[in-house]
mmCIF file with all atom_site columns, C-alpha atoms in Angstrom:
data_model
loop_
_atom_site.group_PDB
_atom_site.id
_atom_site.type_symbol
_atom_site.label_atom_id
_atom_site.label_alt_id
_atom_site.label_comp_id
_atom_site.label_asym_id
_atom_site.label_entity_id
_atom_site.label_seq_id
_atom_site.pdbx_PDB_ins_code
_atom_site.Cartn_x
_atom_site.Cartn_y
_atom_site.Cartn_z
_atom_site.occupancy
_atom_site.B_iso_or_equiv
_atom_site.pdbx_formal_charge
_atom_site.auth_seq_id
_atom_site.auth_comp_id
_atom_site.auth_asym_id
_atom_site.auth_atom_id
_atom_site.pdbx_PDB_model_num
ATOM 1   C CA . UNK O 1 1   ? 36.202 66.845  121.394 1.00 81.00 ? 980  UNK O CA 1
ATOM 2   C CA . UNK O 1 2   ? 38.648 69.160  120.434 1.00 91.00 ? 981  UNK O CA 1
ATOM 3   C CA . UNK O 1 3   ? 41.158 70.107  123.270 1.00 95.00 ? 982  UNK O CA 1
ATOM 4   C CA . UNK O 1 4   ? 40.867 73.801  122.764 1.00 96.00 ? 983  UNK O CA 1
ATOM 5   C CA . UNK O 1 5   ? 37.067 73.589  122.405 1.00 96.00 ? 984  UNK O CA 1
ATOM 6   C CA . UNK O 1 6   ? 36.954 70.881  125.615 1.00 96.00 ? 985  UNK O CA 1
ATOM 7   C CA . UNK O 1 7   ? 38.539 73.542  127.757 1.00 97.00 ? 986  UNK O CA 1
ATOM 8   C CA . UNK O 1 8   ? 36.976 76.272  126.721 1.00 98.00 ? 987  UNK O CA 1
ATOM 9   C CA . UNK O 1 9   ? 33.778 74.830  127.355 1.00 97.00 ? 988  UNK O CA 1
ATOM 10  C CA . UNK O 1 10  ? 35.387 73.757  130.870 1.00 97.00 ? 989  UNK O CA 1
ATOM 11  C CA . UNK O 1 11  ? 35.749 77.394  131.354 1.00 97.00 ? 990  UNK O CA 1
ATOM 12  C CA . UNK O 1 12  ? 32.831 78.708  130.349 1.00 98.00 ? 991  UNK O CA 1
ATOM 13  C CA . UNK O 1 13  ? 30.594 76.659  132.081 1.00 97.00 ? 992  UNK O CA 1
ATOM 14  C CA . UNK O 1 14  ? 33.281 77.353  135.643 1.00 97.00 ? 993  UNK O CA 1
ATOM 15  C CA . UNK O 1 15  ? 31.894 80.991  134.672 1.00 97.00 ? 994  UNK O CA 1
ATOM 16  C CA . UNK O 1 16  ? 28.156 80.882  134.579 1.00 97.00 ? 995  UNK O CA 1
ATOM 17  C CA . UNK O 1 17  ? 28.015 80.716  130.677 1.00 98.00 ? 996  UNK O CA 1
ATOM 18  C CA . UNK O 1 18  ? 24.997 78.647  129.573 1.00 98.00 ? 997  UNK O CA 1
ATOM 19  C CA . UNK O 1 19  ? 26.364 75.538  127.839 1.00 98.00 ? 998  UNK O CA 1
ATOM 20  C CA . UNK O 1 20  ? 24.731 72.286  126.802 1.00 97.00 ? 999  UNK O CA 1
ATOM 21  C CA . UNK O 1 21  ? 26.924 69.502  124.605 1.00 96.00 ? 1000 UNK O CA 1
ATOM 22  C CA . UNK O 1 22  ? 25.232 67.566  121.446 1.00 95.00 ? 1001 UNK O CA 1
ATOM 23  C CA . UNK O 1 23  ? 24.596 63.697  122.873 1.00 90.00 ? 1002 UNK O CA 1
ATOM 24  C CA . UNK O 1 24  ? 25.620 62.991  119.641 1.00 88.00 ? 1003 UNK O CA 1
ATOM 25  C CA . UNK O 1 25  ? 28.445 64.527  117.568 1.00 85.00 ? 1004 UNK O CA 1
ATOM 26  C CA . UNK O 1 26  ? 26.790 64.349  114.103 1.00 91.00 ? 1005 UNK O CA 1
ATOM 27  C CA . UNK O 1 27  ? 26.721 67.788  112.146 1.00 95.00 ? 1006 UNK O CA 1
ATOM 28  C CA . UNK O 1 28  ? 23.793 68.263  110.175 1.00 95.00 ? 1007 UNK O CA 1
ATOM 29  C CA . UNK O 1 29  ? 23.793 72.051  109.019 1.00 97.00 ? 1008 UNK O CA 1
ATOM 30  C CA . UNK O 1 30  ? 21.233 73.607  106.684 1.00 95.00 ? 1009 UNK O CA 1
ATOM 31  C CA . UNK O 1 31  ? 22.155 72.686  102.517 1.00 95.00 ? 1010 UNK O CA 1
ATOM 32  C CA . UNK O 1 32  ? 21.555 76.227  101.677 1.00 95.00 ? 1011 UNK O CA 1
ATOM 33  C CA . UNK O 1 33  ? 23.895 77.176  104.477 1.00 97.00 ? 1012 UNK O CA 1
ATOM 34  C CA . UNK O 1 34  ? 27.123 74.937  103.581 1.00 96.00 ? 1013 UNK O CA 1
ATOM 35  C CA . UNK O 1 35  ? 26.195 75.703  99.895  1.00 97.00 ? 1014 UNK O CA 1
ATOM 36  C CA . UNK O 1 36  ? 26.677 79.722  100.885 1.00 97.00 ? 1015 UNK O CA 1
ATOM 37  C CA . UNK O 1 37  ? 29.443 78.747  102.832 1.00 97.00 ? 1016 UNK O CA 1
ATOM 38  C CA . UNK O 1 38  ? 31.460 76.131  101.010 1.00 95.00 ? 1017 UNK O CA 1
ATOM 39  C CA . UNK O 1 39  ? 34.626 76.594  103.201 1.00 94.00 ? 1018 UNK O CA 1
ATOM 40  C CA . UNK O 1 40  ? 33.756 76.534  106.633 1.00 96.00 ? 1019 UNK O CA 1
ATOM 41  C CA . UNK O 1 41  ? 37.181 75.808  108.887 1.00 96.00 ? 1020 UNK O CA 1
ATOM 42  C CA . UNK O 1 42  ? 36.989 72.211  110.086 1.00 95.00 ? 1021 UNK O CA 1
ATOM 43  C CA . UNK O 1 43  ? 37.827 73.806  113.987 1.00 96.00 ? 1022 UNK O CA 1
ATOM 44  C CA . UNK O 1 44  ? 34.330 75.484  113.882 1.00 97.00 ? 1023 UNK O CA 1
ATOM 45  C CA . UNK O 1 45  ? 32.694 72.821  112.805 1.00 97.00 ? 1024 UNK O CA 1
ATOM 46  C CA . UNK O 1 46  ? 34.132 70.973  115.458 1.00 96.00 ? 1025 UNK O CA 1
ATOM 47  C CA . UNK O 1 47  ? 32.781 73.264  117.585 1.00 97.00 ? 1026 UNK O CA 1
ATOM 48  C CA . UNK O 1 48  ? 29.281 73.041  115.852 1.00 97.00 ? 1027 UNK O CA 1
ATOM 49  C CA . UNK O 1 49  ? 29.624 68.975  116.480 1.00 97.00 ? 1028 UNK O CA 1
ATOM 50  C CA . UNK O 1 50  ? 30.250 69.242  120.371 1.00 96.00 ? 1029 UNK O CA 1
ATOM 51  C CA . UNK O 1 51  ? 28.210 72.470  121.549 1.00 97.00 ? 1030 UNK O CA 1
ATOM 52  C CA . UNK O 1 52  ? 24.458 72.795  121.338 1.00 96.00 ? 1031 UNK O CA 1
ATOM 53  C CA . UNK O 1 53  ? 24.174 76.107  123.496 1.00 97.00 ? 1032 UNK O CA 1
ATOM 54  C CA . UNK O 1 54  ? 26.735 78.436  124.745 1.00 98.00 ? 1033 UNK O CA 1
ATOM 55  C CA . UNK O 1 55  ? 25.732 81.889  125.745 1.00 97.00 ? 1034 UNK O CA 1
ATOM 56  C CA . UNK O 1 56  ? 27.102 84.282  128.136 1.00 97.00 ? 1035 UNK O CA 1
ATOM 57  C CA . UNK O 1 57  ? 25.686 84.189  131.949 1.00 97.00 ? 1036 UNK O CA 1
ATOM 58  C CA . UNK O 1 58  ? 23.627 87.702  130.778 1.00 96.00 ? 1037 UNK O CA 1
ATOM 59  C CA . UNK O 1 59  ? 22.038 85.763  127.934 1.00 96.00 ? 1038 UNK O CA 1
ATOM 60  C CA . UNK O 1 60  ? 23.438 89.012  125.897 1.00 96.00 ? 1039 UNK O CA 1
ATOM 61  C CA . UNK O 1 61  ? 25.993 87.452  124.008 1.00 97.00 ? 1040 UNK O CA 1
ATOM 62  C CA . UNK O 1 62  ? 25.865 83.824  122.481 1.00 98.00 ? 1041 UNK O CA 1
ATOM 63  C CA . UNK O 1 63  ? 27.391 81.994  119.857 1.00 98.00 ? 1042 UNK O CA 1
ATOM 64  C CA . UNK O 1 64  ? 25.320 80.329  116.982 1.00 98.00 ? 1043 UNK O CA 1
ATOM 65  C CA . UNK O 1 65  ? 24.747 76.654  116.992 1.00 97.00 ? 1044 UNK O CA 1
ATOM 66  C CA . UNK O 1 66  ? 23.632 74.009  114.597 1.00 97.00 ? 1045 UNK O CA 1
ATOM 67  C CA . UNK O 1 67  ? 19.952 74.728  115.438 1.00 96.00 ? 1046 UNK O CA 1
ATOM 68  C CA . UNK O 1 68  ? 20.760 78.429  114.587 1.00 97.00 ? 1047 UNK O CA 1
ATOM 69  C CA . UNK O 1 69  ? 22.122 77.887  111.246 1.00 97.00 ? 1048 UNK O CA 1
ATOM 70  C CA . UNK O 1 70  ? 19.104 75.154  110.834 1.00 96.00 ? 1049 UNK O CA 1
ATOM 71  C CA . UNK O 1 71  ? 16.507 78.090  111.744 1.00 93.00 ? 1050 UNK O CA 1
ATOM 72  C CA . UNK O 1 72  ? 15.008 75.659  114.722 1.00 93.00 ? 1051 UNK O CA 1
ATOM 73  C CA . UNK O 1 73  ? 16.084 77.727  117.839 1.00 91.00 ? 1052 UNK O CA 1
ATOM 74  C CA . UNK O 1 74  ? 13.965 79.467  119.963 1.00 86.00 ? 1053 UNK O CA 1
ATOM 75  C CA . UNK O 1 75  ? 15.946 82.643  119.448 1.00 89.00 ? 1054 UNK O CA 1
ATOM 76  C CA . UNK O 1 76  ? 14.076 85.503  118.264 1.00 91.00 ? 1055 UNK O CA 1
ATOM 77  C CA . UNK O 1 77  ? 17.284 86.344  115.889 1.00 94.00 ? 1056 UNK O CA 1
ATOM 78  C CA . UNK O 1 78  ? 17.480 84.634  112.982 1.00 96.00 ? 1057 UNK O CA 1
ATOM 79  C CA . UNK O 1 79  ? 21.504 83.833  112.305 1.00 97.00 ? 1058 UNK O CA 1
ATOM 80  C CA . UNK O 1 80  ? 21.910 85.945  109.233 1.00 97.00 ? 1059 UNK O CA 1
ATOM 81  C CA . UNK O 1 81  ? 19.835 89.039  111.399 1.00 96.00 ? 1060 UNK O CA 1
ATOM 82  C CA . UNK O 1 82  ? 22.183 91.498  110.910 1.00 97.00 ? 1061 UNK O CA 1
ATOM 83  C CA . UNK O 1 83  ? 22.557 90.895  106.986 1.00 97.00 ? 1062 UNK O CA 1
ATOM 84  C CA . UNK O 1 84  ? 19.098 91.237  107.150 1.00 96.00 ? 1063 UNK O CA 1
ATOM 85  C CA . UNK O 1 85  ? 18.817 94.400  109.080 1.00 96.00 ? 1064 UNK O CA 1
ATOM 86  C CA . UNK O 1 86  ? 21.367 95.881  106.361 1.00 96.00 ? 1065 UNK O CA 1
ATOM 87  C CA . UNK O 1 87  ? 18.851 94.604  103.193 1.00 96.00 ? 1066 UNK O CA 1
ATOM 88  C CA . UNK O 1 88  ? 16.186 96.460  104.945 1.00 95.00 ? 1067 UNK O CA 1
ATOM 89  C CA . UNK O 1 89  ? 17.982 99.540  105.255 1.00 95.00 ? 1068 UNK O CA 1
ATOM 90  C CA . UNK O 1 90  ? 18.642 99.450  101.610 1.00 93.00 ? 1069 UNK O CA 1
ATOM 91  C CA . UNK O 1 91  ? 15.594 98.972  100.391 1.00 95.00 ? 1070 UNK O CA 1
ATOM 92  C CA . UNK O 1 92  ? 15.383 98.822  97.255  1.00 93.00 ? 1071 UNK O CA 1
ATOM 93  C CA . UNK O 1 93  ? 18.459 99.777  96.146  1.00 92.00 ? 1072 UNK O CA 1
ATOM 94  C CA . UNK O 1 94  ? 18.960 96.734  93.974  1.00 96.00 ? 1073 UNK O CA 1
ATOM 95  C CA . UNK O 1 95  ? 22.804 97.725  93.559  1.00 95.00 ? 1074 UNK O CA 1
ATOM 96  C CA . UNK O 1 96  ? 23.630 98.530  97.869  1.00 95.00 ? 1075 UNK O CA 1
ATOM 97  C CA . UNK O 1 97  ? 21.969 95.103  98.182  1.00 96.00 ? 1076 UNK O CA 1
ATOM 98  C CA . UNK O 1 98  ? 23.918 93.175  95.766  1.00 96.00 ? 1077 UNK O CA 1
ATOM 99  C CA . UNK O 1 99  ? 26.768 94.392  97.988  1.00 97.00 ? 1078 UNK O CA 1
ATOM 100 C CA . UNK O 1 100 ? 25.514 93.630  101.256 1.00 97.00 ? 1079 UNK O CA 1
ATOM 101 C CA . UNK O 1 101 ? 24.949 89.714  99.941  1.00 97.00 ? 1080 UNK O CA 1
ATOM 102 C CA . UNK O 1 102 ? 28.287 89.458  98.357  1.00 97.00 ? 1081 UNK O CA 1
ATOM 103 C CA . UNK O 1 103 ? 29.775 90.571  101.627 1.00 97.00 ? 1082 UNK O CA 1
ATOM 104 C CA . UNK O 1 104 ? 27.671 88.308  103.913 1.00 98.00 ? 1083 UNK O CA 1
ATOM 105 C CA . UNK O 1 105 ? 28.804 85.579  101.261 1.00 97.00 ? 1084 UNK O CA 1
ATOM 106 C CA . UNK O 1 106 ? 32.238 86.263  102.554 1.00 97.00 ? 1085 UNK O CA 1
ATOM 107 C CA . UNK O 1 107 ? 31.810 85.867  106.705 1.00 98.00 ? 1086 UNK O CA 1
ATOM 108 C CA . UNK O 1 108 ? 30.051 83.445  108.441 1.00 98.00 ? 1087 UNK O CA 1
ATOM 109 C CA . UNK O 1 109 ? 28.196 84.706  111.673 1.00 98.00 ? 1088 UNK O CA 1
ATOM 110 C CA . UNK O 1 110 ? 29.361 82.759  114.490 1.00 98.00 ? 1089 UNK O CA 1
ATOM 111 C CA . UNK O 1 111 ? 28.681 85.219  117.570 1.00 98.00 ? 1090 UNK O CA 1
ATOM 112 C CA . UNK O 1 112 ? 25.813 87.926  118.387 1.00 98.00 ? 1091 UNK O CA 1
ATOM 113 C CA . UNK O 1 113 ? 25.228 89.966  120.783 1.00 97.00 ? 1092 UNK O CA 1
ATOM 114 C CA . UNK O 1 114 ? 22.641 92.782  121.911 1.00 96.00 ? 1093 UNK O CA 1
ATOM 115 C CA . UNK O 1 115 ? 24.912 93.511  124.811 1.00 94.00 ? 1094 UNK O CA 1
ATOM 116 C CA . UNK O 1 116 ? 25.808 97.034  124.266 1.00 91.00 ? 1095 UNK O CA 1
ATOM 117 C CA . UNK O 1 117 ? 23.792 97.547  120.735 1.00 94.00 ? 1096 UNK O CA 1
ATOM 118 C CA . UNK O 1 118 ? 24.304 94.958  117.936 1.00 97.00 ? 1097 UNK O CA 1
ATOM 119 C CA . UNK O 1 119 ? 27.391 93.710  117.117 1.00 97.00 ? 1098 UNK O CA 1
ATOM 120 C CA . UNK O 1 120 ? 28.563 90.271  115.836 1.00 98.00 ? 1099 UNK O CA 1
ATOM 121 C CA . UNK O 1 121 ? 32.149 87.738  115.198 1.00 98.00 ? 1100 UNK O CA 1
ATOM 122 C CA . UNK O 1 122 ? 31.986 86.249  112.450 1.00 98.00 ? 1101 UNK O CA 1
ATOM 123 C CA . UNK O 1 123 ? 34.403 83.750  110.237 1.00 98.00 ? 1102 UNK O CA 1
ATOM 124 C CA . UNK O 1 124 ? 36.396 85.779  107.265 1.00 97.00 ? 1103 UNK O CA 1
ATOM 125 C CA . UNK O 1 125 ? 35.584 83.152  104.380 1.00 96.00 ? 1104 UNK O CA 1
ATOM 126 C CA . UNK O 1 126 ? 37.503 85.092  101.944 1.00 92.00 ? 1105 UNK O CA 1
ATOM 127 C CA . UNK O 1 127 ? 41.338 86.785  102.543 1.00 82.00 ? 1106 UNK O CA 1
ATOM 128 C CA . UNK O 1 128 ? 42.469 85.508  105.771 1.00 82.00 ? 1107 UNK O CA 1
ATOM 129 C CA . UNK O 1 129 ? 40.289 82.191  105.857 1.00 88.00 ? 1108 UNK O CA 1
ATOM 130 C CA . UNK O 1 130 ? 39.614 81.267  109.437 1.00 95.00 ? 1109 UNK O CA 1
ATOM 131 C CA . UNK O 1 131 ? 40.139 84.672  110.821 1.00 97.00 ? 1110 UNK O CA 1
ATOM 132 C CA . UNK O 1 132 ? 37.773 85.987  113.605 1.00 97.00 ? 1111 UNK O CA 1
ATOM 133 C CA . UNK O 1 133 ? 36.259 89.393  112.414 1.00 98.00 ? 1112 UNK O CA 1
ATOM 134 C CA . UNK O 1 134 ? 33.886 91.685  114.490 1.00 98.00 ? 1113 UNK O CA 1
ATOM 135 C CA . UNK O 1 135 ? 31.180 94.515  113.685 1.00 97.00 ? 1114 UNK O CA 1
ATOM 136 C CA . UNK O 1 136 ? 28.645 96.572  114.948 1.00 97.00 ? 1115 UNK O CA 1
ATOM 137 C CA . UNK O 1 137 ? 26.150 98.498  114.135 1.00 96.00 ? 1116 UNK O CA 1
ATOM 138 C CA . UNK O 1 138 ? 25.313 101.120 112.210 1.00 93.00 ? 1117 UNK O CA 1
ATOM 139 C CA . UNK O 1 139 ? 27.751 99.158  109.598 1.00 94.00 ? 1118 UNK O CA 1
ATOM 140 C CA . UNK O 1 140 ? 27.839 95.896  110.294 1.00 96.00 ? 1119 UNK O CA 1
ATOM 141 C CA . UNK O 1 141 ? 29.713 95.267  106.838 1.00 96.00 ? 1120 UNK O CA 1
ATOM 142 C CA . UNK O 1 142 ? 33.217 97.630  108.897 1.00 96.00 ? 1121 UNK O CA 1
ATOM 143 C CA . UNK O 1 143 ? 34.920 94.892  110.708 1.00 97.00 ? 1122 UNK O CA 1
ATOM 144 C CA . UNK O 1 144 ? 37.933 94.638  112.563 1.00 97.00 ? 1123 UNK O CA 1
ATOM 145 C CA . UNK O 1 145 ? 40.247 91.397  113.054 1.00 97.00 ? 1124 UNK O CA 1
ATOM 146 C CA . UNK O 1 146 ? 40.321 90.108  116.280 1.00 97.00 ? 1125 UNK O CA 1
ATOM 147 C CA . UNK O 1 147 ? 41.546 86.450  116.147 1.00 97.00 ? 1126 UNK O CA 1
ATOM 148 C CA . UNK O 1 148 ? 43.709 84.401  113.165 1.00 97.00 ? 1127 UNK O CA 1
ATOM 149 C CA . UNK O 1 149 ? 41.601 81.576  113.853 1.00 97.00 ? 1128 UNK O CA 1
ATOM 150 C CA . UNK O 1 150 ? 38.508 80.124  116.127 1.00 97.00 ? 1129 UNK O CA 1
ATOM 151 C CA . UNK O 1 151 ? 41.121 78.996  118.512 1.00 97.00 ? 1130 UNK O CA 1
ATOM 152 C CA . UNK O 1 152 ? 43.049 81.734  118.720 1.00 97.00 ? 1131 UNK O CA 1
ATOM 153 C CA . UNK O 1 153 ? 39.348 83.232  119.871 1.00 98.00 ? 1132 UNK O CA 1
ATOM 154 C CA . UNK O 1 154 ? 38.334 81.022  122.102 1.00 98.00 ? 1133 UNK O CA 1
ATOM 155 C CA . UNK O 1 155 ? 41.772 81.623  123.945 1.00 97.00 ? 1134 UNK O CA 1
ATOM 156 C CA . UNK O 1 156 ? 41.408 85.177  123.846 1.00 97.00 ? 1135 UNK O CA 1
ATOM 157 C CA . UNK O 1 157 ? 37.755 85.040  125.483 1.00 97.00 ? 1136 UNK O CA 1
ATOM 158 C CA . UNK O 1 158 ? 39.281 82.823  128.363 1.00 97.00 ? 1137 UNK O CA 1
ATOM 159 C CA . UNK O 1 159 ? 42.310 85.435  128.854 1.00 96.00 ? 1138 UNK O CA 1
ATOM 160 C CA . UNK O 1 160 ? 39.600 88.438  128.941 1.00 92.00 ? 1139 UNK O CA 1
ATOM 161 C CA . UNK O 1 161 ? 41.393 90.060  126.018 1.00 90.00 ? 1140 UNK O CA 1
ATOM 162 C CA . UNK O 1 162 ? 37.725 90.306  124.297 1.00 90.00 ? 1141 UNK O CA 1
ATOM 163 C CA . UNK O 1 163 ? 35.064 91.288  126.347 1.00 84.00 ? 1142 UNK O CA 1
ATOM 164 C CA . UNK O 1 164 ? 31.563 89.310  126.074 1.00 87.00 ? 1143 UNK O CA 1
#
């Protein structure tokens, strides 16, 4: 495993975050997912290889997992929710949801939370490749940069810089 990934798992579980490892290290994601995502950094995948589960101790905030992106987890959140919630509100205006799509094409979801309201971190596919993004609702599609890589995020979570 990954050192970066190794200790923050180390740290998450030393503070009541819910984490169970993959027995086996194989990465088997969805085709239609790694054919919408064609460039998905090797660190997160990584990640996705070690880590089955990893949610906060409040069961608010988790990150997606293998089984997530596969649509066989027991979460009631389907990985792409919030680019679903923002098709819905556009109904059919064919045009706003063209948009929405292209966008989602852009960043992968790699976070959620219902914490305080929706909001997500996910993987900027597109300018800054690798970069950690977050959003909220009511416009999930206004993000703000928060990390230059899934490293870089995983360090900030275990320095409290980002609160989960």
């Amino acid at each position: 495993m990954d050192k970066t990934i190794l200790e923050f798992v180390t740290w998450a579980e030393s503070n009541g975050w819910i984490v169970t490892l993959k027995s086996e290290s194989d990465l088997d994601l969805d085709h239609r997912l790694i054919t919408r995502y064609t460039n998905i950094p090797a660190e997160y995948r990584a990640f996705l290889s070690a880590v089955n589960q990893c949610m906060t101790p409040s069961e608010q905030t988790w990150f997606l997992c293998e089984a997530d992106y596969n649509n066989r987890s027991d979460s009631e959140f389907h990985w792409n929710e919030y680019e679903l919630i923002s098709l819905d509100a556009a109904m059919d205006d064919e045009a706003w949801r063209s948009e929405i799509t292209s966008w989602w094409d852009q960043y992968l979801p790699i976070m959620m939370s219902v914490r305080d309201g929706y909001s997500f971190y996910a993987i900027d596919l597109s300018n800054e490749t690798g970069a950690v993004v977050y959003g909220e609702e009511p416009e999930f599609e206004e993000v703000n940069k928060v990390a230059d890589n899934l490293h870089q995020f995983l360090q900030r979570i275990m320095s409290d810089s980002i609160k989960l």
